[in-house]
mmCIF file of C-alpha atoms in Angstrom:
data_model
loop_
_atom_site.group_PDB
_atom_site.id
_atom_site.type_symbol
_atom_site.label_atom_id
_atom_site.label_comp_id
_atom_site.label_asym_id
_atom_site.label_seq_id
_atom_site.Cartn_x
_atom_site.Cartn_y
_atom_site.Cartn_z
ATOM 1 C CA UNK G 1 2.394 -14.088 -30.964
ATOM 2 C CA UNK G 2 5.704 -16.004 -31.099
ATOM 3 C CA UNK G 3 6.562 -18.201 -28.191
ATOM 4 C CA UNK G 4 10.132 -19.535 -27.474
ATOM 5 C CA UNK G 5 10.564 -23.118 -26.635
ATOM 6 C CA UNK G 6 14.315 -23.287 -26.543
ATOM 7 C CA UNK G 7 15.633 -22.092 -23.191
ATOM 8 C CA UNK G 8 19.293 -22.086 -24.318
ATOM 9 C CA UNK G 9 18.457 -20.342 -27.668
ATOM 10 C CA UNK G 10 16.791 -17.491 -25.729
ATOM 11 C CA UNK G 11 19.567 -16.982 -23.244
ATOM 12 C CA UNK G 12 22.078 -16.820 -25.877
ATOM 13 C CA UNK G 13 19.951 -14.474 -27.812
ATOM 14 C CA UNK G 14 19.618 -12.201 -24.655
ATOM 15 C CA UNK G 15 23.215 -12.471 -24.022
ATOM 16 C CA UNK G 16 24.186 -10.921 -27.418
ATOM 17 C CA UNK G 17 21.291 -8.276 -27.433
ATOM 18 C CA UNK G 18 22.221 -6.832 -24.174
ATOM 19 C CA UNK G 19 25.343 -4.828 -23.219
ATOM 20 C CA UNK G 20 28.081 -6.998 -21.375
ATOM 21 C CA UNK G 21 27.338 -7.086 -17.867
ATOM 22 C CA UNK G 22 23.603 -6.808 -18.257
ATOM 23 C CA UNK G 23 22.786 -10.269 -17.920
ATOM 24 C CA UNK G 24 24.081 -12.437 -14.667
ATOM 25 C CA UNK G 25 23.424 -15.502 -13.451
ATOM 26 C CA UNK G 26 21.152 -15.157 -10.099
ATOM 27 C CA UNK G 27 21.278 -18.699 -8.469
ATOM 28 C CA UNK G 28 19.905 -22.157 -8.832
ATOM 29 C CA UNK G 29 16.296 -23.178 -7.807
ATOM 30 C CA UNK G 30 15.881 -26.043 -5.386
ATOM 31 C CA UNK G 31 15.661 -28.297 -8.421
ATOM 32 C CA UNK G 32 19.067 -27.037 -9.785
ATOM 33 C CA UNK G 33 17.872 -24.818 -12.649
ATOM 34 C CA UNK G 34 19.820 -21.550 -13.030
ATOM 35 C CA UNK G 35 17.919 -18.371 -12.907
ATOM 36 C CA UNK G 36 19.105 -15.029 -14.466
ATOM 37 C CA UNK G 37 18.807 -11.377 -13.710
ATOM 38 C CA UNK G 38 18.661 -8.876 -16.628
ATOM 39 C CA UNK G 39 19.090 -5.086 -16.260
ATOM 40 C CA UNK G 40 17.691 -2.243 -18.291
ATOM 41 C CA UNK G 41 18.934 1.266 -18.426
ATOM 42 C CA UNK G 42 17.261 4.354 -20.126
ATOM 43 C CA UNK G 43 18.790 7.732 -21.205
ATOM 44 C CA UNK G 44 17.924 9.254 -17.954
ATOM 45 C CA UNK G 45 20.190 6.726 -15.983
ATOM 46 C CA UNK G 46 16.984 4.915 -14.556
ATOM 47 C CA UNK G 47 17.435 1.101 -14.224
ATOM 48 C CA UNK G 48 15.366 -1.755 -13.514
ATOM 49 C CA UNK G 49 16.173 -5.363 -12.877
ATOM 50 C CA UNK G 50 14.211 -8.396 -14.049
ATOM 51 C CA UNK G 51 14.383 -11.947 -13.006
ATOM 52 C CA UNK G 52 13.419 -15.070 -15.179
ATOM 53 C CA UNK G 53 12.164 -16.826 -12.151
ATOM 54 C CA UNK G 54 8.636 -15.745 -11.903
ATOM 55 C CA UNK G 55 9.023 -13.169 -14.619
ATOM 56 C CA UNK G 56 9.764 -10.718 -11.898
ATOM 57 C CA UNK G 57 10.087 -6.971 -11.561
ATOM 58 C CA UNK G 58 12.720 -7.077 -8.818
ATOM 59 C CA UNK G 59 14.226 -3.483 -8.778
ATOM 60 C CA UNK G 60 13.649 -0.013 -10.020
ATOM 61 C CA UNK G 61 16.014 2.670 -9.371
ATOM 62 C CA UNK G 62 14.155 5.938 -9.575
ATOM 63 C CA UNK G 63 15.234 9.374 -9.096
ATOM 64 C CA UNK G 64 13.728 11.936 -6.691
ATOM 65 C CA UNK G 65 13.275 15.706 -7.178
ATOM 66 C CA UNK G 66 16.815 16.274 -6.432
ATOM 67 C CA UNK G 67 17.908 13.506 -8.695
ATOM 68 C CA UNK G 68 18.823 11.032 -5.952
ATOM 69 C CA UNK G 69 18.052 7.498 -6.766
ATOM 70 C CA UNK G 70 16.482 4.673 -4.572
ATOM 71 C CA UNK G 71 15.446 1.158 -5.399
ATOM 72 C CA UNK G 72 11.373 1.559 -4.770
ATOM 73 C CA UNK G 73 10.797 -2.260 -5.249
ATOM 74 C CA UNK G 74 10.623 -5.368 -2.797
ATOM 75 C CA UNK G 75 12.662 -8.336 -3.543
ATOM 76 C CA UNK G 76 15.431 -10.667 -2.580
ATOM 77 C CA UNK G 77 19.359 -11.191 -3.279
ATOM 78 C CA UNK G 78 18.880 -15.068 -3.653
ATOM 79 C CA UNK G 79 16.745 -17.058 -6.107
ATOM 80 C CA UNK G 80 15.813 -19.535 -3.205
ATOM 81 C CA UNK G 81 13.978 -16.759 -1.270
ATOM 82 C CA UNK G 82 11.714 -16.105 -4.018
ATOM 83 C CA UNK G 83 10.395 -19.845 -3.558
ATOM 84 C CA UNK G 84 10.471 -19.489 0.323
ATOM 85 C CA UNK G 85 7.574 -18.636 2.676
ATOM 86 C CA UNK G 86 9.270 -15.331 2.982
ATOM 87 C CA UNK G 87 8.107 -14.239 -0.645
ATOM 88 C CA UNK G 88 4.681 -12.833 -0.529
ATOM 89 C CA UNK G 89 4.711 -12.520 -4.335
ATOM 90 C CA UNK G 90 7.216 -9.433 -4.424
ATOM 91 C CA UNK G 91 7.313 -8.419 -8.048
ATOM 92 C CA UNK G 92 6.299 -11.661 -9.801
ATOM 93 C CA UNK G 93 3.844 -12.309 -12.499
ATOM 94 C CA UNK G 94 0.902 -14.021 -11.033
ATOM 95 C CA UNK G 95 -1.320 -16.597 -12.949
ATOM 96 C CA UNK G 96 -3.039 -18.166 -14.439
ATOM 97 C CA UNK G 97 -5.769 -16.292 -12.155
ATOM 98 C CA UNK G 98 -4.404 -13.140 -10.252
ATOM 99 C CA UNK G 99 -6.398 -12.762 -7.130
ATOM 100 C CA UNK G 100 -8.919 -15.355 -5.845
ATOM 101 C CA UNK G 101 -11.446 -17.881 -7.005
ATOM 102 C CA UNK G 102 -14.062 -18.812 -4.393
ATOM 103 C CA UNK G 103 -13.462 -22.361 -2.972
ATOM 104 C CA UNK G 104 -11.022 -23.155 -5.948
ATOM 105 C CA UNK G 105 -14.100 -24.077 -8.322
ATOM 106 C CA UNK G 106 -15.465 -22.735 -11.563
ATOM 107 C CA UNK G 107 -17.658 -23.872 -14.286
ATOM 108 C CA UNK G 108 -17.278 -23.660 -18.264
ATOM 109 C CA UNK G 109 -19.787 -25.114 -20.583
ATOM 110 C CA UNK G 110 -21.372 -26.976 -17.799
ATOM 111 C CA UNK G 111 -18.079 -28.655 -16.636
ATOM 112 C CA UNK G 112 -16.672 -27.971 -13.150
ATOM 113 C CA UNK G 113 -12.910 -27.528 -12.857
ATOM 114 C CA UNK G 114 -11.358 -27.768 -9.179
ATOM 115 C CA UNK G 115 -8.047 -25.897 -8.354
ATOM 116 C CA UNK G 116 -5.820 -25.880 -5.463
ATOM 117 C CA UNK G 117 -6.966 -23.979 -2.336
ATOM 118 C CA UNK G 118 -3.827 -22.361 -1.417
ATOM 119 C CA UNK G 119 -5.640 -19.528 0.489
ATOM 120 C CA UNK G 120 -8.110 -21.486 2.814
ATOM 121 C CA UNK G 121 -10.674 -21.752 1.574
ATOM 122 C CA UNK G 122 -10.038 -20.051 -1.735
ATOM 123 C CA UNK G 123 -7.762 -20.416 -4.658
ATOM 124 C CA UNK G 124 -5.210 -17.240 -4.812
ATOM 125 C CA UNK G 125 -2.869 -16.255 -7.497
ATOM 126 C CA UNK G 126 -2.584 -19.484 -9.661
ATOM 127 C CA UNK G 127 -2.071 -22.003 -6.852
ATOM 128 C CA UNK G 128 0.926 -24.226 -5.991
ATOM 129 C CA UNK G 129 4.425 -25.345 -7.093
ATOM 130 C CA UNK G 130 3.335 -24.712 -10.948
ATOM 131 C CA UNK G 131 1.779 -21.346 -10.580
ATOM 132 C CA UNK G 132 3.263 -18.651 -12.876
ATOM 133 C CA UNK G 133 5.165 -17.060 -10.052
ATOM 134 C CA UNK G 134 7.321 -20.129 -9.331
ATOM 135 C CA UNK G 135 8.534 -21.073 -12.549
ATOM 136 C CA UNK G 136 11.430 -20.032 -14.552
ATOM 137 C CA UNK G 137 10.390 -18.257 -17.638
ATOM 138 C CA UNK G 138 12.425 -18.392 -20.972
ATOM 139 C CA UNK G 139 13.806 -14.690 -21.732
ATOM 140 C CA UNK G 140 14.777 -12.680 -24.811
ATOM 141 C CA UNK G 141 15.751 -9.118 -25.298
ATOM 142 C CA UNK G 142 14.519 -6.736 -27.932
ATOM 143 C CA UNK G 143 17.099 -5.851 -30.728
ATOM 144 C CA UNK G 144 17.438 -2.306 -29.203
ATOM 145 C CA UNK G 145 18.193 -3.929 -25.688
ATOM 146 C CA UNK G 146 15.231 -1.646 -24.044
ATOM 147 C CA UNK G 147 12.927 -4.683 -23.317
ATOM 148 C CA UNK G 148 12.857 -8.102 -22.352
ATOM 149 C CA UNK G 149 10.271 -10.862 -23.089
ATOM 150 C CA UNK G 150 9.456 -13.613 -20.767
ATOM 151 C CA UNK G 151 7.630 -16.665 -22.309
ATOM 152 C CA UNK G 152 6.154 -19.858 -20.518
ATOM 153 C CA UNK G 153 3.843 -22.653 -21.834
ATOM 154 C CA UNK G 154 1.646 -23.944 -19.198
ATOM 155 C CA UNK G 155 -0.066 -27.513 -20.282
ATOM 156 C CA UNK G 156 -3.531 -28.641 -20.186
ATOM 157 C CA UNK G 157 -4.775 -29.294 -16.708
ATOM 158 C CA UNK G 158 -1.946 -27.758 -14.911
ATOM 159 C CA UNK G 159 -2.971 -26.584 -11.425
ATOM 160 C CA UNK G 160 -6.463 -27.593 -12.474
ATOM 161 C CA UNK G 161 -6.988 -24.978 -15.410
ATOM 162 C CA UNK G 162 -8.206 -26.103 -18.780
ATOM 163 C CA UNK G 163 -6.342 -25.631 -21.889
ATOM 164 C CA UNK G 164 -2.544 -25.551 -22.991
ATOM 165 C CA UNK G 165 -1.641 -22.020 -22.435
ATOM 166 C CA UNK G 166 1.230 -19.972 -24.052
ATOM 167 C CA UNK G 167 1.963 -16.626 -22.406
ATOM 168 C CA UNK G 168 4.431 -13.941 -22.888
ATOM 169 C CA UNK G 169 5.086 -10.922 -20.664
ATOM 170 C CA UNK G 170 7.150 -7.975 -22.164
ATOM 171 C CA UNK G 171 9.019 -5.306 -19.879
ATOM 172 C CA UNK G 172 9.994 -2.156 -21.470
ATOM 173 C CA UNK G 173 11.766 0.661 -19.796
ATOM 174 C CA UNK G 174 10.989 3.973 -21.605
ATOM 175 C CA UNK G 175 13.105 7.118 -21.591
ATOM 176 C CA UNK G 176 10.263 9.166 -19.663
ATOM 177 C CA UNK G 177 10.960 6.602 -16.774
ATOM 178 C CA UNK G 178 7.942 4.186 -17.244
ATOM 179 C CA UNK G 179 8.011 0.622 -17.013
ATOM 180 C CA UNK G 180 5.617 -0.774 -19.574
ATOM 181 C CA UNK G 181 4.321 -4.262 -19.023
ATOM 182 C CA UNK G 182 2.503 -5.963 -21.833
ATOM 183 C CA UNK G 183 0.878 -9.689 -21.354
ATOM 184 C CA UNK G 184 -0.120 -11.825 -24.172
ATOM 185 C CA UNK G 185 -1.510 -15.377 -24.129
ATOM 186 C CA UNK G 186 -3.229 -17.926 -26.323
ATOM 187 C CA UNK G 187 -4.921 -21.179 -25.523
ATOM 188 C CA UNK G 188 -6.050 -24.450 -27.401
ATOM 189 C CA UNK G 189 -9.027 -24.924 -25.218
ATOM 190 C CA UNK G 190 -11.639 -22.693 -23.713
ATOM 191 C CA UNK G 191 -10.082 -21.373 -20.292
ATOM 192 C CA UNK G 192 -10.231 -18.327 -17.823
ATOM 193 C CA UNK G 193 -7.204 -16.028 -17.443
ATOM 194 C CA UNK G 194 -6.320 -12.898 -15.553
ATOM 195 C CA UNK G 195 -2.599 -12.010 -15.368
ATOM 196 C CA UNK G 196 -1.054 -9.256 -13.236
ATOM 197 C CA UNK G 197 2.140 -8.117 -11.560
ATOM 198 C CA UNK G 198 2.348 -8.159 -7.775
ATOM 199 C CA UNK G 199 5.206 -5.475 -7.233
ATOM 200 C CA UNK G 200 5.362 -4.041 -3.988
ATOM 201 C CA UNK G 201 6.392 -0.229 -4.020
ATOM 202 C CA UNK G 202 7.874 2.245 -1.147
ATOM 203 C CA UNK G 203 8.528 5.548 -2.893
ATOM 204 C CA UNK G 204 10.812 6.462 -0.116
ATOM 205 C CA UNK G 205 12.940 3.675 -0.936
ATOM 206 C CA UNK G 206 12.325 -0.241 -0.327
ATOM 207 C CA UNK G 207 12.972 -0.802 3.247
ATOM 208 C CA UNK G 208 11.626 2.443 4.602
ATOM 209 C CA UNK G 209 9.409 1.581 7.613
ATOM 210 C CA UNK G 210 6.044 2.798 6.239
ATOM 211 C CA UNK G 211 3.861 3.744 3.260
ATOM 212 C CA UNK G 212 1.217 5.219 5.481
ATOM 213 C CA UNK G 213 2.604 8.793 4.693
ATOM 214 C CA UNK G 214 2.272 8.424 1.111
ATOM 215 C CA UNK G 215 -0.438 10.275 -0.600
ATOM 216 C CA UNK G 216 -2.709 8.190 -2.984
ATOM 217 C CA UNK G 217 -5.272 8.808 -5.645
ATOM 218 C CA UNK G 218 -7.521 6.011 -7.045
ATOM 219 C CA UNK G 219 -9.425 7.003 -10.118
ATOM 220 C CA UNK G 220 -12.541 4.717 -9.146
ATOM 221 C CA UNK G 221 -15.967 5.641 -8.092
ATOM 222 C CA UNK G 222 -16.898 2.102 -7.090
ATOM 223 C CA UNK G 223 -15.270 -1.003 -5.595
ATOM 224 C CA UNK G 224 -16.285 -4.809 -5.069
ATOM 225 C CA UNK G 225 -17.173 -5.580 -1.242
ATOM 226 C CA UNK G 226 -16.008 -9.015 -0.449
ATOM 227 C CA UNK G 227 -17.234 -11.515 2.207
ATOM 228 C CA UNK G 228 -15.231 -12.629 5.335
ATOM 229 C CA UNK G 229 -13.088 -14.917 2.986
ATOM 230 C CA UNK G 230 -12.262 -11.985 0.577
ATOM 231 C CA UNK G 231 -14.451 -13.160 -2.300
ATOM 232 C CA UNK G 232 -16.680 -10.457 -3.863
ATOM 233 C CA UNK G 233 -20.288 -10.480 -2.864
ATOM 234 C CA UNK G 234 -21.031 -9.382 -6.446
ATOM 235 C CA UNK G 235 -22.079 -5.836 -5.682
ATOM 236 C CA UNK G 236 -20.239 -2.929 -7.245
ATOM 237 C CA UNK G 237 -20.746 -0.491 -4.200
ATOM 238 C CA UNK G 238 -20.091 3.529 -4.269
ATOM 239 C CA UNK G 239 -16.646 4.341 -2.662
ATOM 240 C CA UNK G 240 -18.353 7.768 -1.407
ATOM 241 C CA UNK G 241 -18.596 8.168 2.207
ATOM 242 C CA UNK G 242 -16.258 5.307 3.019
ATOM 243 C CA UNK G 243 -12.430 5.003 3.696
ATOM 244 C CA UNK G 244 -12.194 3.587 0.271
ATOM 245 C CA UNK G 245 -12.806 6.910 -1.407
ATOM 246 C CA UNK G 246 -9.642 8.027 -2.905
ATOM 247 C CA UNK G 247 -10.868 10.002 -5.633
ATOM 248 C CA UNK G 248 -9.099 12.975 -4.062
ATOM 249 C CA UNK G 249 -5.634 12.366 -2.541
ATOM 250 C CA UNK G 250 -5.309 11.013 1.076
ATOM 251 C CA UNK G 251 -2.389 9.703 2.972
ATOM 252 C CA UNK G 252 -2.746 5.975 2.995
ATOM 253 C CA UNK G 253 -2.487 5.952 7.049
ATOM 254 C CA UNK G 254 -5.224 8.704 7.289
ATOM 255 C CA UNK G 255 -8.124 6.227 7.525
ATOM 256 C CA UNK G 256 -6.707 2.960 7.522
ATOM 257 C CA UNK G 257 -7.706 2.331 11.193
ATOM 258 C CA UNK G 258 -11.279 2.645 10.063
ATOM 259 C CA UNK G 259 -10.724 -0.511 7.936
ATOM 260 C CA UNK G 260 -11.042 -3.010 10.955
ATOM 261 C CA UNK G 261 -8.743 -4.563 13.562
ATOM 262 C CA UNK G 262 -6.679 -7.773 13.689
ATOM 263 C CA UNK G 263 -4.282 -9.574 11.401
ATOM 264 C CA UNK G 264 -4.815 -8.596 7.725
ATOM 265 C CA UNK G 265 -7.092 -5.661 8.376
ATOM 266 C CA UNK G 266 -6.593 -2.724 6.197
ATOM 267 C CA UNK G 267 -6.464 -1.954 2.598
ATOM 268 C CA UNK G 268 -6.842 -5.022 0.154
ATOM 269 C CA UNK G 269 -9.607 -4.074 -2.163
ATOM 270 C CA UNK G 270 -10.474 -4.228 -5.824
ATOM 271 C CA UNK G 271 -11.558 -0.954 -7.236
ATOM 272 C CA UNK G 272 -13.970 -0.593 -10.342
ATOM 273 C CA UNK G 273 -12.052 1.949 -12.537
ATOM 274 C CA UNK G 274 -13.317 4.878 -14.161
ATOM 275 C CA UNK G 275 -12.392 5.432 -17.856
ATOM 276 C CA UNK G 276 -10.199 8.555 -16.953
ATOM 277 C CA UNK G 277 -8.346 9.976 -19.895
ATOM 278 C CA UNK G 278 -4.769 9.751 -20.022
ATOM 279 C CA UNK G 279 -1.900 10.841 -22.305
ATOM 280 C CA UNK G 280 -1.367 7.267 -23.369
ATOM 281 C CA UNK G 281 -3.594 5.893 -26.010
ATOM 282 C CA UNK G 282 -5.664 3.034 -25.136
ATOM 283 C CA UNK G 283 -4.884 3.306 -21.340
ATOM 284 C CA UNK G 284 -7.008 4.948 -18.540
ATOM 285 C CA UNK G 285 -5.400 6.126 -15.178
ATOM 286 C CA UNK G 286 -5.779 3.587 -12.218
ATOM 287 C CA UNK G 287 -4.062 5.606 -9.390
ATOM 288 C CA UNK G 288 -1.332 8.071 -8.479
ATOM 289 C CA UNK G 289 0.796 7.761 -5.309
ATOM 290 C CA UNK G 290 3.433 10.487 -3.900
ATOM 291 C CA UNK G 291 5.950 10.330 -1.270
ATOM 292 C CA UNK G 292 5.750 13.893 -0.341
ATOM 293 C CA UNK G 293 9.235 14.030 1.324
ATOM 294 C CA UNK G 294 11.189 12.957 -1.795
ATOM 295 C CA UNK G 295 8.774 13.716 -4.499
ATOM 296 C CA UNK G 296 8.700 10.364 -6.029
ATOM 297 C CA UNK G 297 5.421 9.706 -7.841
ATOM 298 C CA UNK G 298 4.117 6.733 -9.292
ATOM 299 C CA UNK G 299 0.966 6.861 -11.956
ATOM 300 C CA UNK G 300 -0.438 3.600 -12.804
ATOM 301 C CA UNK G 301 -2.098 3.325 -16.211
ATOM 302 C CA UNK G 302 -3.903 0.268 -17.635
ATOM 303 C CA UNK G 303 -6.639 -1.047 -20.072
ATOM 304 C CA UNK G 304 -7.907 -3.343 -17.431
ATOM 305 C CA UNK G 305 -11.264 -2.701 -15.652
ATOM 306 C CA UNK G 306 -9.921 -2.801 -12.035
ATOM 307 C CA UNK G 307 -6.944 -2.558 -9.744
ATOM 308 C CA UNK G 308 -6.297 -4.168 -6.449
ATOM 309 C CA UNK G 309 -4.971 -1.819 -3.917
ATOM 310 C CA UNK G 310 -2.970 -3.532 -1.112
ATOM 311 C CA UNK G 311 -1.375 -1.860 1.817
ATOM 312 C CA UNK G 312 1.024 -4.521 2.997
ATOM 313 C CA UNK G 313 -1.097 -5.758 5.862
ATOM 314 C CA UNK G 314 0.530 -9.310 6.048
ATOM 315 C CA UNK G 315 4.207 -8.020 5.707
ATOM 316 C CA UNK G 316 6.265 -9.584 8.639
ATOM 317 C CA UNK G 317 9.604 -8.034 8.628
ATOM 318 C CA UNK G 318 11.124 -10.044 5.906
ATOM 319 C CA UNK G 319 14.881 -9.512 5.059
ATOM 320 C CA UNK G 320 14.952 -8.330 1.358
ATOM 321 C CA UNK G 321 17.961 -6.796 -0.872
ATOM 322 C CA UNK G 322 20.769 -5.404 0.675
ATOM 323 C CA UNK G 323 19.687 -6.522 4.044
ATOM 324 C CA UNK G 324 16.592 -4.256 4.167
ATOM 325 C CA UNK G 325 13.480 -5.160 6.284
ATOM 326 C CA UNK G 326 10.188 -5.300 4.887
ATOM 327 C CA UNK G 327 7.939 -4.305 7.683
ATOM 328 C CA UNK G 328 4.186 -4.265 8.264
ATOM 329 C CA UNK G 329 2.416 -1.863 6.034
ATOM 330 C CA UNK G 330 5.911 -0.688 4.567
ATOM 331 C CA UNK G 331 4.822 -1.551 0.911
ATOM 332 C CA UNK G 332 1.905 -1.264 -1.173
ATOM 333 C CA UNK G 333 0.597 -3.066 -4.431
ATOM 334 C CA UNK G 334 -1.614 -1.901 -7.253
ATOM 335 C CA UNK G 335 -2.285 -4.721 -9.263
ATOM 336 C CA UNK G 336 -4.169 -3.903 -12.475
ATOM 337 C CA UNK G 337 -6.593 -7.043 -13.101
ATOM 338 C CA UNK G 338 -9.955 -8.112 -13.691
ATOM 339 C CA UNK G 339 -12.026 -8.504 -10.706
ATOM 340 C CA UNK G 340 -11.616 -11.338 -8.035
ATOM 341 C CA UNK G 341 -13.675 -14.573 -8.570
ATOM 342 C CA UNK G 342 -14.917 -13.440 -12.014
ATOM 343 C CA UNK G 343 -15.298 -16.825 -13.409
ATOM 344 C CA UNK G 344 -18.028 -17.334 -10.663
ATOM 345 C CA UNK G 345 -19.521 -13.908 -11.246
ATOM 346 C CA UNK G 346 -21.253 -13.566 -14.720
ATOM 347 C CA UNK G 347 -22.067 -10.044 -14.073
ATOM 348 C CA UNK G 348 -18.592 -9.044 -14.019
ATOM 349 C CA UNK G 349 -16.263 -8.507 -16.996
ATOM 350 C CA UNK G 350 -15.852 -11.920 -18.897
ATOM 351 C CA UNK G 351 -12.182 -13.585 -18.156
ATOM 352 C CA UNK G 352 -12.849 -16.368 -20.551
ATOM 353 C CA UNK G 353 -10.336 -16.966 -23.275
ATOM 354 C CA UNK G 354 -11.150 -19.042 -26.386
ATOM 355 C CA UNK G 355 -8.996 -20.755 -28.841
ATOM 356 C CA UNK G 356 -8.106 -18.414 -31.839
ATOM 357 C CA UNK G 357 -8.407 -15.514 -29.396
ATOM 358 C CA UNK G 358 -5.227 -13.544 -27.845
ATOM 359 C CA UNK G 359 -5.302 -12.360 -24.294
ATOM 360 C CA UNK G 360 -3.760 -8.841 -24.052
ATOM 361 C CA UNK G 361 -3.267 -6.510 -20.945
ATOM 362 C CA UNK G 362 -1.231 -3.568 -20.731
ATOM 363 C CA UNK G 363 0.093 -1.862 -17.262
ATOM 364 C CA UNK G 364 2.237 1.004 -17.223
ATOM 365 C CA UNK G 365 4.191 2.199 -13.844
ATOM 366 C CA UNK G 366 4.975 5.697 -14.850
ATOM 367 C CA UNK G 367 7.528 7.399 -12.237
ATOM 368 C CA UNK G 368 8.227 11.144 -12.110
ATOM 369 C CA UNK G 369 9.311 13.402 -9.361
ATOM 370 C CA UNK G 370 7.182 16.522 -7.898
#
């Protein structure tokens, strides 16, 4: 894995590799660092936009069954918004550890490490100001202009994690309207790692008032039950007979009221994926979602053992791109991942990364119209 350390060289390389107008300044962070947005197009006219701040998937213009396009991703028109309280991880890469670690503590080889508890009483999505979602990544395009690779180096001890970590995330837009995300990372010290993307989708178009009418299938027989602080109990429970049984298609809102009442109630669960065959080698199907009005369909494929399905229970009416409002339960996330709190759950698949190893993770968001 080759990691870039010269931000200026990376920006110049990207500018020459992509067509004119496909790279643009997006605004400065509060510290004065300029950010950039990169646009990729395929032969079908589909476009995605990527932001170096947070290595963010910020827009995807997807056709419906009649060829009409709509941006189906949540995001903002200003760089500062991505660093504000309004941003609930819209489209960003989260890390070093996506999802929660109980009480911000884990032990490796007998040594305990302490992380920031930014989701009281737990650690969430990599922590504070140096979490991967809040830093500007270096960027470089492929020679054919179909993909962009973002790279970031995190020093030993940052946010409490051991080891100097060099990470890359490559986004590719294919001609069959799929966004392929490939993660890679190396470390100089034994550490834990669980990267993912936190894109929010509404297949009717970002800003539509609900996703409860979307139909979802999740290819999982089991899930990881959680305690009152959303930390797994360690059990791998059957979805059968519960409102979490999406092995056959159901509307998202059909049974959501059975998931409890009050703030945050609803779907926010890690599913233990079956190894369901797919047409893409090395990947299995995680989920399929369809907006029946437009016909837009999202199929998620991955090589990871889990996927977090989140139904937008904490959305608060933020104003996003083009003045659109992101209302309560108007967006959903499907975050391919290892299970939450895996560093403290030895029975879960390991998230340990050793020196000399390369972490790899592939997620595909494949769009179509039915």
